[in-house]
Structure formats: structure tokens, C-alpha cells
């Protein structure tokens, strides 16, 4: 259930460097050229719709409006599915973010990365540090907790819902213990972001191969970490938003991030888990302030 182009954004398509057609939303447009834009990168199977409410708020701010770009990675949302399923990986998706910036003539920006989006930003900081003016890592860091990833693996590979009411009920059953702060409208909004409407029924808006990849993870082995990449992020302002009930990033990880980057700020999102909705208070107020302070 995508939002019409006249509801605050322009739909953009562009090509990856290997020729795949990719999709993004442009809120505010290049007319807001006197401030750095905000580029939003979603989670593993999520898409640009996740950031719709936040993008509207930032792009229409009465004092300091920002151009906001929200991206569909390959295989998600309106972007093309990749015939080579091995291309669903952090390195290629980071290159696709660079392609989006080139297409939109963005030389530098403030990046918000939710979950996988934050992992992509770790790689981007090494590939193209000149692009990054500041970073918000939404419930993600260089170390991932195995139990949280197992939970994501299981619900992404569960049987699909057969109706919109069932989709909302499924999301609540999976997540409500981690998100007591959410109201009924928030659950419906989440469903509308995750699923696409096809003949009145919800269909998961991503290539199923992305969820299938998680089944191949050997949890008997330690998960790889990204600490060597994180160090490249510490040259810019960093805000970490951590869900109060998150099971994907641990307090010891945010403590270690602060040890390596004393200027890093950590904000807990009360009543939320993985990954927090950034347009809900009190998180929104802090995100707006962080963005407004970057020049």
C-alpha cells in the first residue's frame, strides 16, 4: 500500500552499477539545498515506507526543513529483484546506496541506518567516508546478538498471513512483548510498510530469497563483527538509538562503542524493541535535534 506521489514525496528510479532498476523516495526535493539531506536506509527485508512518517516530519519542519531520501534496496519494495541471489549482501547494497547518491547528486549527507541499514553504513564509512556527515544507528552496532537474529530468522520464514487483519495480528504476536509503547494505529502502519496489497491481500514486499539466506546461518559459530569498520564511523557525529527491549544489540555493545568513540551518544527508546520507530516520541525530539545540529 504505497503512498501517492503527491503525498509528500517524488518516486525516483535509478540504475545500480550492475544495471538493476532501483527505487527511492525524495521528500522535499533538491529545492532544499542549503542544508545537508538525510538519507534513510531500512532493515533487512524492509523498505522506504518504514520512514514515511519521519521523512514527512523532517522535510516539512517549519524551522529547518531537510530533503529526505528513503531507499528500497534491491529485492525490496519497488526495486528490482536480483536473479543472482548472492547479490543480496552488504557490500553490493552499500554500492547501491552510492549509486543513489550519485543519481541524486548528493555529495554529503546525514545517514540514518535501521538494523541492516546501519550495517551498510559501517561499510560505507570505509568505502566512501566523504559521503557521511553524521550517522544515526537505529538499534544496531558492530556486534549482533545471536538470539535476536534467530528470532528474526524465524518470523521472516513463517507462513504468510492471508488477510490484512491477520497480518496485523501476526505482527502483534511476534513483537508486542518488545513494543508495549505501540498503539493499534502503529501496528496497522507497520503492516502497511511491510506488506504490499495484491488483490486486497497482504504480500511480503521482498524477495523470499532474502529471508531464506538466514536459514543457512550456523549459530554454533560466532557471528562476524564489524568493529574494524565501526572505527571509520567515529570521525563523524554518531547517535545510537537502542530499543529498551531490543534483543539485537546489547548494552555491552553500546558501552564498547562509547569506549571507542567518546563523543557517541546513546538514546534509549522506551517501550520499544528491535527496531524502534523513530517518529514516535521521545525519540523523534532527539532525532530532530541531532539532525538540526549537523551543518
PDB file of N, CA, C and O in Angstrom, residues 113-116 118-119 122 135-152 178-179 223 225-227 230 233 238-258 264-269 272-276:
ATOM      1  N   UNK A 113      20.516   4.665   9.589  1.00  0.00           N
ATOM      2  CA  UNK A 113      20.510   3.257   9.232  1.00  0.00           C
ATOM      3  C   UNK A 113      19.815   2.426  10.287  1.00  0.00           C
ATOM      4  O   UNK A 113      20.273   2.344  11.433  1.00  0.00           O
ATOM      5  N   UNK A 114      18.690   1.818   9.911  1.00  0.00           N
ATOM      6  CA  UNK A 114      17.973   0.923  10.819  1.00  0.00           C
ATOM      7  C   UNK A 114      18.446  -0.507  10.585  1.00  0.00           C
ATOM      8  O   UNK A 114      18.415  -0.991   9.451  1.00  0.00           O
ATOM      9  N   UNK A 115      18.920  -1.171  11.634  1.00  0.00           N
ATOM     10  CA  UNK A 115      19.299  -2.579  11.567  1.00  0.00           C
ATOM     11  C   UNK A 115      20.282  -2.814  10.407  1.00  0.00           C
ATOM     12  O   UNK A 115      21.392  -2.307  10.439  1.00  0.00           O
ATOM     13  N   UNK A 116      19.894  -3.525   9.367  1.00  0.00           N
ATOM     14  CA  UNK A 116      20.803  -3.781   8.252  1.00  0.00           C
ATOM     15  C   UNK A 116      21.310  -2.480   7.639  1.00  0.00           C
ATOM     16  O   UNK A 116      22.447  -2.401   7.180  1.00  0.00           O
ATOM     17  N   UNK A 118      22.156   0.112   9.214  1.00  0.00           N
ATOM     18  CA  UNK A 118      23.306   0.518  10.000  1.00  0.00           C
ATOM     19  C   UNK A 118      24.540  -0.298   9.675  1.00  0.00           C
ATOM     20  O   UNK A 118      25.665   0.219   9.698  1.00  0.00           O
ATOM     21  N   UNK A 119      24.356  -1.580   9.366  1.00  0.00           N
ATOM     22  CA  UNK A 119      25.488  -2.410   8.949  1.00  0.00           C
ATOM     23  C   UNK A 119      26.057  -1.909   7.625  1.00  0.00           C
ATOM     24  O   UNK A 119      27.280  -1.842   7.440  1.00  0.00           O
ATOM     25  N   UNK A 122      28.339   0.942   8.159  1.00  0.00           N
ATOM     26  CA  UNK A 122      29.691   0.580   8.583  1.00  0.00           C
ATOM     27  C   UNK A 122      30.601   0.394   7.362  1.00  0.00           C
ATOM     28  O   UNK A 122      31.742   0.877   7.340  1.00  0.00           O
ATOM     29  N   UNK A 135      25.765  10.217  11.483  1.00  0.00           N
ATOM     30  CA  UNK A 135      25.104   8.916  11.396  1.00  0.00           C
ATOM     31  C   UNK A 135      24.186   8.708  12.597  1.00  0.00           C
ATOM     32  O   UNK A 135      24.564   8.998  13.736  1.00  0.00           O
ATOM     33  N   UNK A 136      22.987   8.189  12.317  1.00  0.00           N
ATOM     34  CA  UNK A 136      22.125   7.639  13.361  1.00  0.00           C
ATOM     35  C   UNK A 136      22.037   6.136  13.113  1.00  0.00           C
ATOM     36  O   UNK A 136      21.587   5.693  12.054  1.00  0.00           O
ATOM     37  N   UNK A 137      22.504   5.351  14.077  1.00  0.00           N
ATOM     38  CA  UNK A 137      22.413   3.890  14.019  1.00  0.00           C
ATOM     39  C   UNK A 137      21.197   3.472  14.835  1.00  0.00           C
ATOM     40  O   UNK A 137      21.175   3.649  16.051  1.00  0.00           O
ATOM     41  N   UNK A 138      20.198   2.948  14.160  1.00  0.00           N
ATOM     42  CA  UNK A 138      18.949   2.599  14.829  1.00  0.00           C
ATOM     43  C   UNK A 138      18.960   1.132  15.232  1.00  0.00           C
ATOM     44  O   UNK A 138      18.735   0.243  14.410  1.00  0.00           O
ATOM     45  N   UNK A 139      19.266   0.900  16.518  1.00  0.00           N
ATOM     46  CA  UNK A 139      19.245  -0.423  17.126  1.00  0.00           C
ATOM     47  C   UNK A 139      20.206  -1.399  16.446  1.00  0.00           C
ATOM     48  O   UNK A 139      19.864  -2.547  16.188  1.00  0.00           O
ATOM     49  N   UNK A 140      21.387  -0.905  16.185  1.00  0.00           N
ATOM     50  CA  UNK A 140      22.390  -1.743  15.524  1.00  0.00           C
ATOM     51  C   UNK A 140      23.777  -1.242  15.896  1.00  0.00           C
ATOM     52  O   UNK A 140      23.957  -0.064  16.213  1.00  0.00           O
ATOM     53  N   UNK A 141      24.716  -2.160  15.884  1.00  0.00           N
ATOM     54  CA  UNK A 141      26.107  -1.826  16.155  1.00  0.00           C
ATOM     55  C   UNK A 141      27.006  -2.858  15.521  1.00  0.00           C
ATOM     56  O   UNK A 141      26.544  -3.707  14.738  1.00  0.00           O
ATOM     57  N   UNK A 142      28.291  -2.842  15.840  1.00  0.00           N
ATOM     58  CA  UNK A 142      29.236  -3.768  15.210  1.00  0.00           C
ATOM     59  C   UNK A 142      29.047  -5.223  15.620  1.00  0.00           C
ATOM     60  O   UNK A 142      29.494  -6.121  14.928  1.00  0.00           O
ATOM     61  N   UNK A 143      28.414  -5.452  16.777  1.00  0.00           N
ATOM     62  CA  UNK A 143      28.115  -6.808  17.256  1.00  0.00           C
ATOM     63  C   UNK A 143      26.618  -7.029  17.261  1.00  0.00           C
ATOM     64  O   UNK A 143      25.853  -6.178  17.736  1.00  0.00           O
ATOM     65  N   UNK A 144      26.192  -8.195  16.753  1.00  0.00           N
ATOM     66  CA  UNK A 144      24.771  -8.565  16.737  1.00  0.00           C
ATOM     67  C   UNK A 144      24.558  -9.729  17.695  1.00  0.00           C
ATOM     68  O   UNK A 144      25.351 -10.674  17.738  1.00  0.00           O
ATOM     69  N   UNK A 145      23.461  -9.662  18.450  1.00  0.00           N
ATOM     70  CA  UNK A 145      23.121 -10.741  19.368  1.00  0.00           C
ATOM     71  C   UNK A 145      22.455 -11.892  18.612  1.00  0.00           C
ATOM     72  O   UNK A 145      21.491 -11.697  17.862  1.00  0.00           O
ATOM     73  N   UNK A 146      22.990 -13.112  18.815  1.00  0.00           N
ATOM     74  CA  UNK A 146      22.505 -14.274  18.068  1.00  0.00           C
ATOM     75  C   UNK A 146      21.029 -14.557  18.324  1.00  0.00           C
ATOM     76  O   UNK A 146      20.282 -14.901  17.399  1.00  0.00           O
ATOM     77  N   UNK A 147      20.583 -14.404  19.572  1.00  0.00           N
ATOM     78  CA  UNK A 147      19.177 -14.710  19.874  1.00  0.00           C
ATOM     79  C   UNK A 147      18.222 -13.798  19.113  1.00  0.00           C
ATOM     80  O   UNK A 147      17.161 -14.226  18.656  1.00  0.00           O
ATOM     81  N   UNK A 148      18.591 -12.527  18.996  1.00  0.00           N
ATOM     82  CA  UNK A 148      17.757 -11.604  18.236  1.00  0.00           C
ATOM     83  C   UNK A 148      17.693 -11.972  16.767  1.00  0.00           C
ATOM     84  O   UNK A 148      16.626 -11.912  16.137  1.00  0.00           O
ATOM     85  N   UNK A 149      18.837 -12.364  16.208  1.00  0.00           N
ATOM     86  CA  UNK A 149      18.864 -12.739  14.790  1.00  0.00           C
ATOM     87  C   UNK A 149      18.086 -14.030  14.551  1.00  0.00           C
ATOM     88  O   UNK A 149      17.410 -14.178  13.523  1.00  0.00           O
ATOM     89  N   UNK A 150      18.152 -14.969  15.498  1.00  0.00           N
ATOM     90  CA  UNK A 150      17.357 -16.196  15.367  1.00  0.00           C
ATOM     91  C   UNK A 150      15.865 -15.867  15.335  1.00  0.00           C
ATOM     92  O   UNK A 150      15.096 -16.464  14.565  1.00  0.00           O
ATOM     93  N   UNK A 151      15.459 -14.961  16.199  1.00  0.00           N
ATOM     94  CA  UNK A 151      14.041 -14.580  16.233  1.00  0.00           C
ATOM     95  C   UNK A 151      13.613 -13.974  14.906  1.00  0.00           C
ATOM     96  O   UNK A 151      12.530 -14.282  14.376  1.00  0.00           O
ATOM     97  N   UNK A 152      14.452 -13.101  14.331  1.00  0.00           N
ATOM     98  CA  UNK A 152      14.155 -12.512  13.026  1.00  0.00           C
ATOM     99  C   UNK A 152      14.068 -13.602  11.962  1.00  0.00           C
ATOM    100  O   UNK A 152      13.156 -13.613  11.125  1.00  0.00           O
ATOM    101  N   UNK A 178       7.910  -6.828  22.904  1.00  0.00           N
ATOM    102  CA  UNK A 178       9.051  -5.921  22.775  1.00  0.00           C
ATOM    103  C   UNK A 178       8.604  -4.473  22.547  1.00  0.00           C
ATOM    104  O   UNK A 178       9.413  -3.560  22.670  1.00  0.00           O
ATOM    105  N   UNK A 179       7.335  -4.284  22.178  1.00  0.00           N
ATOM    106  CA  UNK A 179       6.828  -2.961  21.808  1.00  0.00           C
ATOM    107  C   UNK A 179       5.555  -2.598  22.571  1.00  0.00           C
ATOM    108  O   UNK A 179       4.516  -2.316  21.954  1.00  0.00           O
ATOM    109  N   UNK A 223      29.020 -15.066  15.435  1.00  0.00           N
ATOM    110  CA  UNK A 223      28.649 -14.203  14.321  1.00  0.00           C
ATOM    111  C   UNK A 223      29.796 -13.238  14.024  1.00  0.00           C
ATOM    112  O   UNK A 223      30.483 -12.774  14.942  1.00  0.00           O
ATOM    113  N   UNK A 225      31.781  -9.788  13.306  1.00  0.00           N
ATOM    114  CA  UNK A 225      31.549  -8.439  13.800  1.00  0.00           C
ATOM    115  C   UNK A 225      32.127  -7.417  12.822  1.00  0.00           C
ATOM    116  O   UNK A 225      32.847  -7.769  11.886  1.00  0.00           O
ATOM    117  N   UNK A 226      31.779  -6.158  13.053  1.00  0.00           N
ATOM    118  CA  UNK A 226      32.188  -5.075  12.153  1.00  0.00           C
ATOM    119  C   UNK A 226      32.993  -4.001  12.880  1.00  0.00           C
ATOM    120  O   UNK A 226      32.979  -2.835  12.482  1.00  0.00           O
ATOM    121  N   UNK A 227      33.715  -4.378  13.923  1.00  0.00           N
ATOM    122  CA  UNK A 227      34.453  -3.377  14.691  1.00  0.00           C
ATOM    123  C   UNK A 227      35.483  -2.638  13.851  1.00  0.00           C
ATOM    124  O   UNK A 227      35.687  -1.426  14.035  1.00  0.00           O
ATOM    125  N   UNK A 230      33.521  -0.011  12.183  1.00  0.00           N
ATOM    126  CA  UNK A 230      32.966   0.978  13.104  1.00  0.00           C
ATOM    127  C   UNK A 230      33.961   2.094  13.378  1.00  0.00           C
ATOM    128  O   UNK A 230      33.586   3.267  13.492  1.00  0.00           O
ATOM    129  N   UNK A 233      33.614   5.070  11.366  1.00  0.00           N
ATOM    130  CA  UNK A 233      32.445   5.920  11.614  1.00  0.00           C
ATOM    131  C   UNK A 233      32.712   6.979  12.678  1.00  0.00           C
ATOM    132  O   UNK A 233      32.001   7.981  12.761  1.00  0.00           O
ATOM    133  N   UNK A 238      27.864  10.597  15.885  1.00  0.00           N
ATOM    134  CA  UNK A 238      27.101   9.342  15.854  1.00  0.00           C
ATOM    135  C   UNK A 238      26.101   9.330  17.001  1.00  0.00           C
ATOM    136  O   UNK A 238      26.452   9.568  18.157  1.00  0.00           O
ATOM    137  N   UNK A 239      24.848   9.040  16.664  1.00  0.00           N
ATOM    138  CA  UNK A 239      23.798   8.816  17.645  1.00  0.00           C
ATOM    139  C   UNK A 239      23.321   7.379  17.496  1.00  0.00           C
ATOM    140  O   UNK A 239      22.983   6.948  16.384  1.00  0.00           O
ATOM    141  N   UNK A 240      23.310   6.623  18.590  1.00  0.00           N
ATOM    142  CA  UNK A 240      22.772   5.269  18.586  1.00  0.00           C
ATOM    143  C   UNK A 240      21.424   5.293  19.293  1.00  0.00           C
ATOM    144  O   UNK A 240      21.322   5.727  20.437  1.00  0.00           O
ATOM    145  N   UNK A 241      20.388   4.847  18.591  1.00  0.00           N
ATOM    146  CA  UNK A 241      19.070   4.666  19.199  1.00  0.00           C
ATOM    147  C   UNK A 241      18.935   3.189  19.530  1.00  0.00           C
ATOM    148  O   UNK A 241      19.074   2.334  18.654  1.00  0.00           O
ATOM    149  N   UNK A 242      18.694   2.879  20.797  1.00  0.00           N
ATOM    150  CA  UNK A 242      18.594   1.489  21.241  1.00  0.00           C
ATOM    151  C   UNK A 242      17.229   1.245  21.855  1.00  0.00           C
ATOM    152  O   UNK A 242      16.810   1.954  22.770  1.00  0.00           O
ATOM    153  N   UNK A 243      16.526   0.277  21.349  1.00  0.00           N
ATOM    154  CA  UNK A 243      15.232  -0.071  21.926  1.00  0.00           C
ATOM    155  C   UNK A 243      15.382  -0.564  23.356  1.00  0.00           C
ATOM    156  O   UNK A 243      16.286  -1.360  23.657  1.00  0.00           O
ATOM    157  N   UNK A 244      14.506  -0.102  24.225  1.00  0.00           N
ATOM    158  CA  UNK A 244      14.554  -0.538  25.627  1.00  0.00           C
ATOM    159  C   UNK A 244      14.520  -2.060  25.735  1.00  0.00           C
ATOM    160  O   UNK A 244      15.198  -2.654  26.590  1.00  0.00           O
ATOM    161  N   UNK A 245      13.751  -2.701  24.854  1.00  0.00           N
ATOM    162  CA  UNK A 245      13.584  -4.156  24.906  1.00  0.00           C
ATOM    163  C   UNK A 245      14.277  -4.848  23.732  1.00  0.00           C
ATOM    164  O   UNK A 245      13.916  -5.987  23.389  1.00  0.00           O
ATOM    165  N   UNK A 246      15.258  -4.215  23.140  1.00  0.00           N
ATOM    166  CA  UNK A 246      15.943  -4.803  21.985  1.00  0.00           C
ATOM    167  C   UNK A 246      16.654  -6.098  22.360  1.00  0.00           C
ATOM    168  O   UNK A 246      17.282  -6.194  23.424  1.00  0.00           O
ATOM    169  N   UNK A 247      16.577  -7.077  21.462  1.00  0.00           N
ATOM    170  CA  UNK A 247      17.346  -8.312  21.648  1.00  0.00           C
ATOM    171  C   UNK A 247      18.408  -8.473  20.557  1.00  0.00           C
ATOM    172  O   UNK A 247      18.995  -9.541  20.415  1.00  0.00           O
ATOM    173  N   UNK A 248      18.659  -7.403  19.798  1.00  0.00           N
ATOM    174  CA  UNK A 248      19.663  -7.484  18.735  1.00  0.00           C
ATOM    175  C   UNK A 248      20.957  -6.754  19.075  1.00  0.00           C
ATOM    176  O   UNK A 248      22.014  -7.087  18.561  1.00  0.00           O
ATOM    177  N   UNK A 249      20.885  -5.738  19.916  1.00  0.00           N
ATOM    178  CA  UNK A 249      22.085  -5.023  20.349  1.00  0.00           C
ATOM    179  C   UNK A 249      22.093  -4.973  21.870  1.00  0.00           C
ATOM    180  O   UNK A 249      21.090  -4.619  22.495  1.00  0.00           O
ATOM    181  N   UNK A 250      23.213  -5.361  22.470  1.00  0.00           N
ATOM    182  CA  UNK A 250      23.321  -5.458  23.922  1.00  0.00           C
ATOM    183  C   UNK A 250      23.935  -4.191  24.505  1.00  0.00           C
ATOM    184  O   UNK A 250      24.642  -3.450  23.814  1.00  0.00           O
ATOM    185  N   UNK A 251      23.677  -3.969  25.790  1.00  0.00           N
ATOM    186  CA  UNK A 251      24.275  -2.819  26.477  1.00  0.00           C
ATOM    187  C   UNK A 251      25.802  -2.876  26.419  1.00  0.00           C
ATOM    188  O   UNK A 251      26.455  -1.843  26.302  1.00  0.00           O
ATOM    189  N   UNK A 252      26.378  -4.071  26.493  1.00  0.00           N
ATOM    190  CA  UNK A 252      27.840  -4.165  26.445  1.00  0.00           C
ATOM    191  C   UNK A 252      28.379  -3.682  25.094  1.00  0.00           C
ATOM    192  O   UNK A 252      29.499  -3.176  25.019  1.00  0.00           O
ATOM    193  N   UNK A 253      27.564  -3.829  24.053  1.00  0.00           N
ATOM    194  CA  UNK A 253      28.000  -3.354  22.736  1.00  0.00           C
ATOM    195  C   UNK A 253      27.980  -1.835  22.679  1.00  0.00           C
ATOM    196  O   UNK A 253      28.936  -1.211  22.210  1.00  0.00           O
ATOM    197  N   UNK A 254      26.903  -1.223  23.174  1.00  0.00           N
ATOM    198  CA  UNK A 254      26.867   0.244  23.167  1.00  0.00           C
ATOM    199  C   UNK A 254      27.928   0.815  24.104  1.00  0.00           C
ATOM    200  O   UNK A 254      28.514   1.864  23.823  1.00  0.00           O
ATOM    201  N   UNK A 255      28.219   0.116  25.209  1.00  0.00           N
ATOM    202  CA  UNK A 255      29.295   0.568  26.103  1.00  0.00           C
ATOM    203  C   UNK A 255      30.640   0.528  25.381  1.00  0.00           C
ATOM    204  O   UNK A 255      31.451   1.467  25.500  1.00  0.00           O
ATOM    205  N   UNK A 256      30.883  -0.549  24.642  1.00  0.00           N
ATOM    206  CA  UNK A 256      32.145  -0.665  23.903  1.00  0.00           C
ATOM    207  C   UNK A 256      32.224   0.370  22.784  1.00  0.00           C
ATOM    208  O   UNK A 256      33.309   0.897  22.484  1.00  0.00           O
ATOM    209  N   UNK A 257      31.087   0.689  22.175  1.00  0.00           N
ATOM    210  CA  UNK A 257      31.072   1.720  21.136  1.00  0.00           C
ATOM    211  C   UNK A 257      31.449   3.075  21.723  1.00  0.00           C
ATOM    212  O   UNK A 257      32.215   3.839  21.129  1.00  0.00           O
ATOM    213  N   UNK A 258      30.948   3.364  22.925  1.00  0.00           N
ATOM    214  CA  UNK A 258      31.287   4.629  23.585  1.00  0.00           C
ATOM    215  C   UNK A 258      32.755   4.669  23.992  1.00  0.00           C
ATOM    216  O   UNK A 258      33.386   5.725  23.947  1.00  0.00           O
ATOM    217  N   UNK A 264      30.195   9.648  21.021  1.00  0.00           N
ATOM    218  CA  UNK A 264      28.979   8.951  20.612  1.00  0.00           C
ATOM    219  C   UNK A 264      27.901   9.095  21.684  1.00  0.00           C
ATOM    220  O   UNK A 264      28.179   9.018  22.877  1.00  0.00           O
ATOM    221  N   UNK A 265      26.660   9.318  21.239  1.00  0.00           N
ATOM    222  CA  UNK A 265      25.518   9.419  22.151  1.00  0.00           C
ATOM    223  C   UNK A 265      24.618   8.198  21.982  1.00  0.00           C
ATOM    224  O   UNK A 265      24.439   7.700  20.863  1.00  0.00           O
ATOM    225  N   UNK A 266      24.066   7.721  23.089  1.00  0.00           N
ATOM    226  CA  UNK A 266      23.129   6.602  23.062  1.00  0.00           C
ATOM    227  C   UNK A 266      21.793   7.066  23.629  1.00  0.00           C
ATOM    228  O   UNK A 266      21.740   7.662  24.706  1.00  0.00           O
ATOM    229  N   UNK A 267      20.737   6.816  22.881  1.00  0.00           N
ATOM    230  CA  UNK A 267      19.384   7.181  23.300  1.00  0.00           C
ATOM    231  C   UNK A 267      18.552   5.918  23.395  1.00  0.00           C
ATOM    232  O   UNK A 267      18.459   5.147  22.434  1.00  0.00           O
ATOM    233  N   UNK A 268      17.953   5.675  24.551  1.00  0.00           N
ATOM    234  CA  UNK A 268      17.070   4.527  24.701  1.00  0.00           C
ATOM    235  C   UNK A 268      15.662   4.896  24.267  1.00  0.00           C
ATOM    236  O   UNK A 268      15.136   5.949  24.654  1.00  0.00           O
ATOM    237  N   UNK A 269      15.057   4.038  23.455  1.00  0.00           N
ATOM    238  CA  UNK A 269      13.677   4.235  23.005  1.00  0.00           C
ATOM    239  C   UNK A 269      12.755   3.477  23.948  1.00  0.00           C
ATOM    240  O   UNK A 269      12.656   2.243  23.882  1.00  0.00           O
ATOM    241  N   UNK A 272      10.032   0.216  23.345  1.00  0.00           N
ATOM    242  CA  UNK A 272      10.239  -0.309  22.004  1.00  0.00           C
ATOM    243  C   UNK A 272      11.362  -1.343  22.006  1.00  0.00           C
ATOM    244  O   UNK A 272      12.230  -1.342  22.881  1.00  0.00           O
ATOM    245  N   UNK A 273      11.326  -2.222  21.007  1.00  0.00           N
ATOM    246  CA  UNK A 273      12.341  -3.240  20.840  1.00  0.00           C
ATOM    247  C   UNK A 273      13.088  -3.028  19.544  1.00  0.00           C
ATOM    248  O   UNK A 273      13.412  -1.908  19.181  1.00  0.00           O
ATOM    249  N   UNK A 274      13.327  -4.135  18.832  1.00  0.00           N
ATOM    250  CA  UNK A 274      14.039  -4.030  17.555  1.00  0.00           C
ATOM    251  C   UNK A 274      13.033  -4.016  16.411  1.00  0.00           C
ATOM    252  O   UNK A 274      12.263  -4.935  16.257  1.00  0.00           O
ATOM    253  N   UNK A 275      13.086  -2.961  15.588  1.00  0.00           N
ATOM    254  CA  UNK A 275      13.894  -1.760  15.738  1.00  0.00           C
ATOM    255  C   UNK A 275      12.935  -0.600  16.014  1.00  0.00           C
ATOM    256  O   UNK A 275      11.815  -0.562  15.498  1.00  0.00           O
ATOM    257  N   UNK A 276      13.344   0.377  16.846  1.00  0.00           N
ATOM    258  CA  UNK A 276      12.434   1.454  17.232  1.00  0.00           C
ATOM    259  C   UNK A 276      11.878   2.247  16.047  1.00  0.00           C
ATOM    260  O   UNK A 276      12.573   2.456  15.035  1.00  0.00           O
TER     261      UNK A 276
END
